[in-house]
Amino acid sequence: MKHTLAVLVQNEFGVLSRVAGLFSARGYNIESLTVAETLDPTVSRMTIVTSGEEKIIEQITKQLNKLINVIKVVDLTGLEHVEREMALVKVHAEGDGRAEVLRICDIFRGKVVDVSPSSYTFEFTGVEEKINAVMNLLKPFGIRELVRTGKVAVSRGAGSSTEIRRRPAGGDAHLAEAG
Amino acid sequence: MELTGAQIFVESLKKLKVDTLFGYPGGAVLHIYDALHFAEKDGSIRHILVRHEQGAVHMADGYARATGKPGYVLLTSGPGATNGVTGIATAYMDSIPMVIITGQVPTHLIGNDAFQEADVVGITRPCTKHNFLVKDVRDLARVMAEAQYIATSGRPGPVLVDIPKDVTAHKTAFAWPDRVDIPSYRPSTEGHLKQVKKALSLILGAKRPVLYLGGGCIWSNAAAEVTGLARRLGIPVTQTLMGLGSFPMSDPLSLDMLGMHGTYRANLAMSNCDVLVAIGARFDDRVTGKLDEFCVGAKKIHVDIDPASISKNVEVDVPIVGDARKVVQKMLDNLPPEPDLAKYRRSLAPWHAQIAEWERQHPLFYQDWTPGSPGEVIKPQWAIQEIHRKTKARSPVVTTDVGQHQMWAAQYFQFDRPFRWVTSGGLGTMGFGLPAAIGAQFARPKDLVLAIVGDASVQMCIQELIVASEHKLPIKVFIINNIYLGMVRQWQEMFYDDRYTAVHIPLQPDWVKLADAMGAAGFRVEQKSKLPGVIDEALSTTKPCLVDIRVDPKESVFPMIPAGGSIANPIVADEALKVHVKDDPNSASLS
């Protein structure tokens, strides 16, 4: 089953590589991954879509938490949340089809972001299934180029599921000399 | 006053109370070595020059495993660092606290394929607990403090700090942080009291409980607490390869090691228990065997400081995240009064009787010859018992390589105290024993340090022997020489119809001459009756010793649970001597 994880990390060099490396080293899937800075420039937020049984997802969550630079991991799948993905798609548009692709764009509430005599470039936003549906409809006209962002997600309601509650410092290094 | 990065590095080591650095110089760390020149002169830090970087990391590892203190390594960029990777991965798999400092090419050359450049932070990311690239000299002191903190807290592990050469030349004021605070890193150590009580009530309701102790008991200094818990409850104790010494193996409650080459009674007790109490162990595949058949009838309690270790391989009923020592102390604090405990201990009598019966059926066993018999073959197990017999009064530190000799040492060398058993468990690194013994001897100059090694594996880091001679370290290296890559030979015998490929090494170095060439004392024994005398001689020599013990080349390690087999069905020596297990269905899943 697919899971959407929100991962807050320290915005430091190499963190993306640590997270990506963890997935590849332990044989977990990444279906999509997006990452950008949060309001706090020292913290970045990743949205990772992965799949696996509950046990695997639990391990992924624990292993992510184990990374020194990871601040918080939230599995949004179990919470009420909103997911969106954006796609930019350049579609062949000439002759009879030129009006039809524009109609499809309208129906899916896409935006025209670039026009040429033989093509349109559209912007679509929505859940993954919607993007898939519109791509299927546009395919017969000839998709010249397509880029999708991967999923971003946020919990519903007024609260923040990813609020950082800093635990007090503690757990001093306890290793002592052997007897 | 402003200091250079190199000087800040040295001052940081002093703040961290680092007394010994194992390392090898090179271009990228020259500024650091120049700063060390002064630290060596004033006696605050000694640097041990190794002969290969892998040796440096294993020495630091041995130093750590023999003391509980973090080991420190200093290597140069590129090949210096990559040569250390095997050692780092070894330490990572066994959760050993260690800090490795590597030089890097100057910041303006990073990414240019400069001379001796390697992406060391990238290469070591999967085999360190954490690593750092220090790009600004103002971060250096803080990073050094964080490196030790991360290496030694929570579940310990190696931490690498990569320092570009220009950073070691740049100057800034030395500002040592008062405390380390890493907001995203807060290991949970306490253990939840509610969970502890739940665990205790499970244990006290058990008829067939077993304590299963791992390396976490060593690293949290929990030996006294777990021993107290086992004795007060009267519960039998088995220990993993990494946990040996956390509970006295001479204690009547000890079932000794479990797992692939564990004792019959330990594995049968695991298979038949009704409550399993795992403390600081990680349910490694060498312990669990076939997961579907692992302790199926038991309720499982798992104490571990690493939440990711809990329910990773085996689902548990009562997880307790915390430091083993603290959690077990909480258990001790919440035990019922002594009369109730005495009653509980008495109630376990049938369980102990059953375990004694398993032990009677299949004790550790090998077919020995009597002294003076023709040929006087030395059995490897007997050689190890003999070394143990002659040294146990001195409670020696014992290091090993990996293979048959390692398993025999784990079986036949009894450990009653922690920090005495130094072996590469998780990664299974050949060549570990000799450098680890050197590191251990540096850490414990007054104690007896033995290395029990194989004739194949010792050749992988043999160059470090001269380091022992140079520093007059009286380590005793016993080569259990069977002129084979013994463990691989055993698998080829058992699972590949005796088709021996690339395992026979009849042409051996002349170990006595080699020892002599390296400034050590060499001995060779081929007759059983001579071994005790040679051991005595080696023990009374102040030089490092290399003792070539020619043992029966055909001996195999038993009991054995084939990879992926059920721990309920160990192959035991007395039966294996009659039948091979060539038709074992698991032979396809060798791993």
JSON list of N, CA, C and O in Angstrom, two decimals, chain B residues 343-370:
[
{"chain": "B", "resi": 343, "resn": "LYS", "atom": "N", "xyz": [9.84, -18.35, 45.53]},
{"chain": "B", "resi": 343, "resn": "LYS", "atom": "CA", "xyz": [8.78, -19.24, 45.08]},
{"chain": "B", "resi": 343, "resn": "LYS", "atom": "C", "xyz": [8.84, -19.35, 43.55]},
{"chain": "B", "resi": 343, "resn": "LYS", "atom": "O", "xyz": [8.71, -20.44, 42.98]},
{"chain": "B", "resi": 344, "resn": "TYR", "atom": "N", "xyz": [9.06, -18.20, 42.90]},
{"chain": "B", "resi": 344, "resn": "TYR", "atom": "CA", "xyz": [9.13, -18.19, 41.44]},
{"chain": "B", "resi": 344, "resn": "TYR", "atom": "C", "xyz": [10.31, -19.04, 40.96]},
{"chain": "B", "resi": 344, "resn": "TYR", "atom": "O", "xyz": [10.18, -19.86, 40.06]},
{"chain": "B", "resi": 345, "resn": "ARG", "atom": "N", "xyz": [11.44, -18.85, 41.61]},
{"chain": "B", "resi": 345, "resn": "ARG", "atom": "CA", "xyz": [12.63, -19.63, 41.21]},
{"chain": "B", "resi": 345, "resn": "ARG", "atom": "C", "xyz": [12.36, -21.13, 41.33]},
{"chain": "B", "resi": 345, "resn": "ARG", "atom": "O", "xyz": [12.74, -21.92, 40.48]},
{"chain": "B", "resi": 346, "resn": "ARG", "atom": "N", "xyz": [11.69, -21.50, 42.43]},
{"chain": "B", "resi": 346, "resn": "ARG", "atom": "CA", "xyz": [11.38, -22.93, 42.61]},
{"chain": "B", "resi": 346, "resn": "ARG", "atom": "C", "xyz": [10.45, -23.43, 41.51]},
{"chain": "B", "resi": 346, "resn": "ARG", "atom": "O", "xyz": [10.58, -24.55, 41.04]},
{"chain": "B", "resi": 347, "resn": "SER", "atom": "N", "xyz": [9.56, -22.53, 41.05]},
{"chain": "B", "resi": 347, "resn": "SER", "atom": "CA", "xyz": [8.59, -22.96, 40.04]},
{"chain": "B", "resi": 347, "resn": "SER", "atom": "C", "xyz": [9.27, -23.25, 38.70]},
{"chain": "B", "resi": 347, "resn": "SER", "atom": "O", "xyz": [8.70, -23.89, 37.82]},
{"chain": "B", "resi": 348, "resn": "LEU", "atom": "N", "xyz": [10.49, -22.75, 38.54]},
{"chain": "B", "resi": 348, "resn": "LEU", "atom": "CA", "xyz": [11.19, -22.97, 37.27]},
{"chain": "B", "resi": 348, "resn": "LEU", "atom": "C", "xyz": [11.98, -24.28, 37.25]},
{"chain": "B", "resi": 348, "resn": "LEU", "atom": "O", "xyz": [12.64, -24.58, 36.25]},
{"chain": "B", "resi": 349, "resn": "ALA", "atom": "N", "xyz": [11.92, -25.03, 38.34]},
{"chain": "B", "resi": 349, "resn": "ALA", "atom": "CA", "xyz": [12.73, -26.26, 38.43]},
{"chain": "B", "resi": 349, "resn": "ALA", "atom": "C", "xyz": [12.51, -27.21, 37.25]},
{"chain": "B", "resi": 349, "resn": "ALA", "atom": "O", "xyz": [13.49, -27.71, 36.68]},
{"chain": "B", "resi": 350, "resn": "PRO", "atom": "N", "xyz": [11.25, -27.45, 36.83]},
{"chain": "B", "resi": 350, "resn": "PRO", "atom": "CA", "xyz": [11.08, -28.37, 35.69]},
{"chain": "B", "resi": 350, "resn": "PRO", "atom": "C", "xyz": [11.75, -27.86, 34.42]},
{"chain": "B", "resi": 350, "resn": "PRO", "atom": "O", "xyz": [12.27, -28.63, 33.62]},
{"chain": "B", "resi": 351, "resn": "TRP", "atom": "N", "xyz": [11.72, -26.56, 34.25]},
{"chain": "B", "resi": 351, "resn": "TRP", "atom": "CA", "xyz": [12.34, -25.94, 33.07]},
{"chain": "B", "resi": 351, "resn": "TRP", "atom": "C", "xyz": [13.85, -26.16, 33.10]},
{"chain": "B", "resi": 351, "resn": "TRP", "atom": "O", "xyz": [14.46, -26.55, 32.11]},
{"chain": "B", "resi": 352, "resn": "HIS", "atom": "N", "xyz": [14.45, -25.93, 34.27]},
{"chain": "B", "resi": 352, "resn": "HIS", "atom": "CA", "xyz": [15.89, -26.16, 34.39]},
{"chain": "B", "resi": 352, "resn": "HIS", "atom": "C", "xyz": [16.23, -27.64, 34.17]},
{"chain": "B", "resi": 352, "resn": "HIS", "atom": "O", "xyz": [17.25, -27.96, 33.58]},
{"chain": "B", "resi": 353, "resn": "ALA", "atom": "N", "xyz": [15.33, -28.50, 34.64]},
{"chain": "B", "resi": 353, "resn": "ALA", "atom": "CA", "xyz": [15.57, -29.94, 34.46]},
{"chain": "B", "resi": 353, "resn": "ALA", "atom": "C", "xyz": [15.55, -30.28, 32.97]},
{"chain": "B", "resi": 353, "resn": "ALA", "atom": "O", "xyz": [16.37, -31.07, 32.48]},
{"chain": "B", "resi": 354, "resn": "GLN", "atom": "N", "xyz": [14.60, -29.69, 32.26]},
{"chain": "B", "resi": 354, "resn": "GLN", "atom": "CA", "xyz": [14.50, -29.94, 30.82]},
{"chain": "B", "resi": 354, "resn": "GLN", "atom": "C", "xyz": [15.78, -29.47, 30.11]},
{"chain": "B", "resi": 354, "resn": "GLN", "atom": "O", "xyz": [16.34, -30.16, 29.26]},
{"chain": "B", "resi": 355, "resn": "ILE", "atom": "N", "xyz": [16.25, -28.28, 30.50]},
{"chain": "B", "resi": 355, "resn": "ILE", "atom": "CA", "xyz": [17.46, -27.74, 29.87]},
{"chain": "B", "resi": 355, "resn": "ILE", "atom": "C", "xyz": [18.67, -28.64, 30.19]},
{"chain": "B", "resi": 355, "resn": "ILE", "atom": "O", "xyz": [19.49, -28.92, 29.31]},
{"chain": "B", "resi": 356, "resn": "ALA", "atom": "N", "xyz": [18.72, -29.11, 31.42]},
{"chain": "B", "resi": 356, "resn": "ALA", "atom": "CA", "xyz": [19.83, -30.00, 31.80]},
{"chain": "B", "resi": 356, "resn": "ALA", "atom": "C", "xyz": [19.78, -31.28, 30.97]},
{"chain": "B", "resi": 356, "resn": "ALA", "atom": "O", "xyz": [20.82, -31.83, 30.59]},
{"chain": "B", "resi": 357, "resn": "GLU", "atom": "N", "xyz": [18.56, -31.73, 30.67]},
{"chain": "B", "resi": 357, "resn": "GLU", "atom": "CA", "xyz": [18.40, -32.93, 29.86]},
{"chain": "B", "resi": 357, "resn": "GLU", "atom": "C", "xyz": [18.91, -32.69, 28.44]},
{"chain": "B", "resi": 357, "resn": "GLU", "atom": "O", "xyz": [19.61, -33.54, 27.87]},
{"chain": "B", "resi": 358, "resn": "TRP", "atom": "N", "xyz": [18.60, -31.53, 27.88]},
{"chain": "B", "resi": 358, "resn": "TRP", "atom": "CA", "xyz": [19.13, -31.21, 26.54]},
{"chain": "B", "resi": 358, "resn": "TRP", "atom": "C", "xyz": [20.66, -31.18, 26.57]},
{"chain": "B", "resi": 358, "resn": "TRP", "atom": "O", "xyz": [21.31, -31.65, 25.65]},
{"chain": "B", "resi": 359, "resn": "GLU", "atom": "N", "xyz": [21.18, -30.61, 27.63]},
{"chain": "B", "resi": 359, "resn": "GLU", "atom": "CA", "xyz": [22.64, -30.53, 27.75]},
{"chain": "B", "resi": 359, "resn": "GLU", "atom": "C", "xyz": [23.24, -31.93, 27.85]},
{"chain": "B", "resi": 359, "resn": "GLU", "atom": "O", "xyz": [24.29, -32.21, 27.28]},
{"chain": "B", "resi": 360, "resn": "ARG", "atom": "N", "xyz": [22.53, -32.82, 28.58]},
{"chain": "B", "resi": 360, "resn": "ARG", "atom": "CA", "xyz": [23.02, -34.17, 28.72]},
{"chain": "B", "resi": 360, "resn": "ARG", "atom": "C", "xyz": [22.99, -34.88, 27.36]},
{"chain": "B", "resi": 360, "resn": "ARG", "atom": "O", "xyz": [23.90, -35.62, 27.01]},
{"chain": "B", "resi": 361, "resn": "GLN", "atom": "N", "xyz": [21.94, -34.63, 26.59]},
{"chain": "B", "resi": 361, "resn": "GLN", "atom": "CA", "xyz": [21.82, -35.28, 25.28]},
{"chain": "B", "resi": 361, "resn": "GLN", "atom": "C", "xyz": [22.93, -34.83, 24.33]},
{"chain": "B", "resi": 361, "resn": "GLN", "atom": "O", "xyz": [23.56, -35.64, 23.66]},
{"chain": "B", "resi": 362, "resn": "HIS", "atom": "N", "xyz": [23.10, -33.51, 24.23]},
{"chain": "B", "resi": 362, "resn": "HIS", "atom": "CA", "xyz": [24.08, -32.99, 23.27]},
{"chain": "B", "resi": 362, "resn": "HIS", "atom": "C", "xyz": [24.90, -31.85, 23.86]},
{"chain": "B", "resi": 362, "resn": "HIS", "atom": "O", "xyz": [24.63, -30.69, 23.58]},
{"chain": "B", "resi": 363, "resn": "PRO", "atom": "N", "xyz": [25.88, -32.20, 24.65]},
{"chain": "B", "resi": 363, "resn": "PRO", "atom": "CA", "xyz": [26.78, -31.13, 25.12]},
{"chain": "B", "resi": 363, "resn": "PRO", "atom": "C", "xyz": [27.70, -30.72, 23.97]},
{"chain": "B", "resi": 363, "resn": "PRO", "atom": "O", "xyz": [27.73, -31.38, 22.93]},
{"chain": "B", "resi": 364, "resn": "LEU", "atom": "N", "xyz": [28.43, -29.63, 24.16]},
{"chain": "B", "resi": 364, "resn": "LEU", "atom": "CA", "xyz": [29.47, -29.30, 23.19]},
{"chain": "B", "resi": 364, "resn": "LEU", "atom": "C", "xyz": [30.38, -30.51, 23.09]},
{"chain": "B", "resi": 364, "resn": "LEU", "atom": "O", "xyz": [30.78, -31.08, 24.10]},
{"chain": "B", "resi": 365, "resn": "PHE", "atom": "N", "xyz": [30.70, -30.89, 21.87]},
{"chain": "B", "resi": 365, "resn": "PHE", "atom": "CA", "xyz": [31.38, -32.16, 21.74]},
{"chain": "B", "resi": 365, "resn": "PHE", "atom": "C", "xyz": [32.37, -32.14, 20.57]},
{"chain": "B", "resi": 365, "resn": "PHE", "atom": "O", "xyz": [32.08, -31.58, 19.51]},
{"chain": "B", "resi": 366, "resn": "TYR", "atom": "N", "xyz": [33.54, -32.72, 20.80]},
{"chain": "B", "resi": 366, "resn": "TYR", "atom": "CA", "xyz": [34.41, -33.04, 19.67]},
{"chain": "B", "resi": 366, "resn": "TYR", "atom": "C", "xyz": [35.15, -34.32, 20.01]},
{"chain": "B", "resi": 366, "resn": "TYR", "atom": "O", "xyz": [35.33, -34.67, 21.17]},
{"chain": "B", "resi": 367, "resn": "GLN", "atom": "N", "xyz": [35.53, -35.05, 18.98]},
{"chain": "B", "resi": 367, "resn": "GLN", "atom": "CA", "xyz": [36.19, -36.33, 19.17]},
{"chain": "B", "resi": 367, "resn": "GLN", "atom": "C", "xyz": [37.67, -36.07, 19.43]},
{"chain": "B", "resi": 367, "resn": "GLN", "atom": "O", "xyz": [38.40, -35.70, 18.52]},
{"chain": "B", "resi": 368, "resn": "ASP", "atom": "N", "xyz": [38.08, -36.24, 20.66]},
{"chain": "B", "resi": 368, "resn": "ASP", "atom": "CA", "xyz": [39.48, -35.94, 20.98]},
{"chain": "B", "resi": 368, "resn": "ASP", "atom": "C", "xyz": [40.31, -37.23, 20.98]},
{"chain": "B", "resi": 368, "resn": "ASP", "atom": "O", "xyz": [39.79, -38.32, 21.10]},
{"chain": "B", "resi": 369, "resn": "TRP", "atom": "N", "xyz": [41.59, -37.04, 20.80]},
{"chain": "B", "resi": 369, "resn": "TRP", "atom": "CA", "xyz": [42.50, -38.16, 20.96]},
{"chain": "B", "resi": 369, "resn": "TRP", "atom": "C", "xyz": [43.17, -38.04, 22.32]},
{"chain": "B", "resi": 369, "resn": "TRP", "atom": "O", "xyz": [43.33, -36.94, 22.84]},
{"chain": "B", "resi": 370, "resn": "THR", "atom": "N", "xyz": [43.58, -39.16, 22.85]},
{"chain": "B", "resi": 370, "resn": "THR", "atom": "CA", "xyz": [44.28, -39.08, 24.13]},
{"chain": "B", "resi": 370, "resn": "THR", "atom": "C", "xyz": [45.75, -38.73, 23.88]},
{"chain": "B", "resi": 370, "resn": "THR", "atom": "O", "xyz": [46.31, -39.14, 22.86]}
]
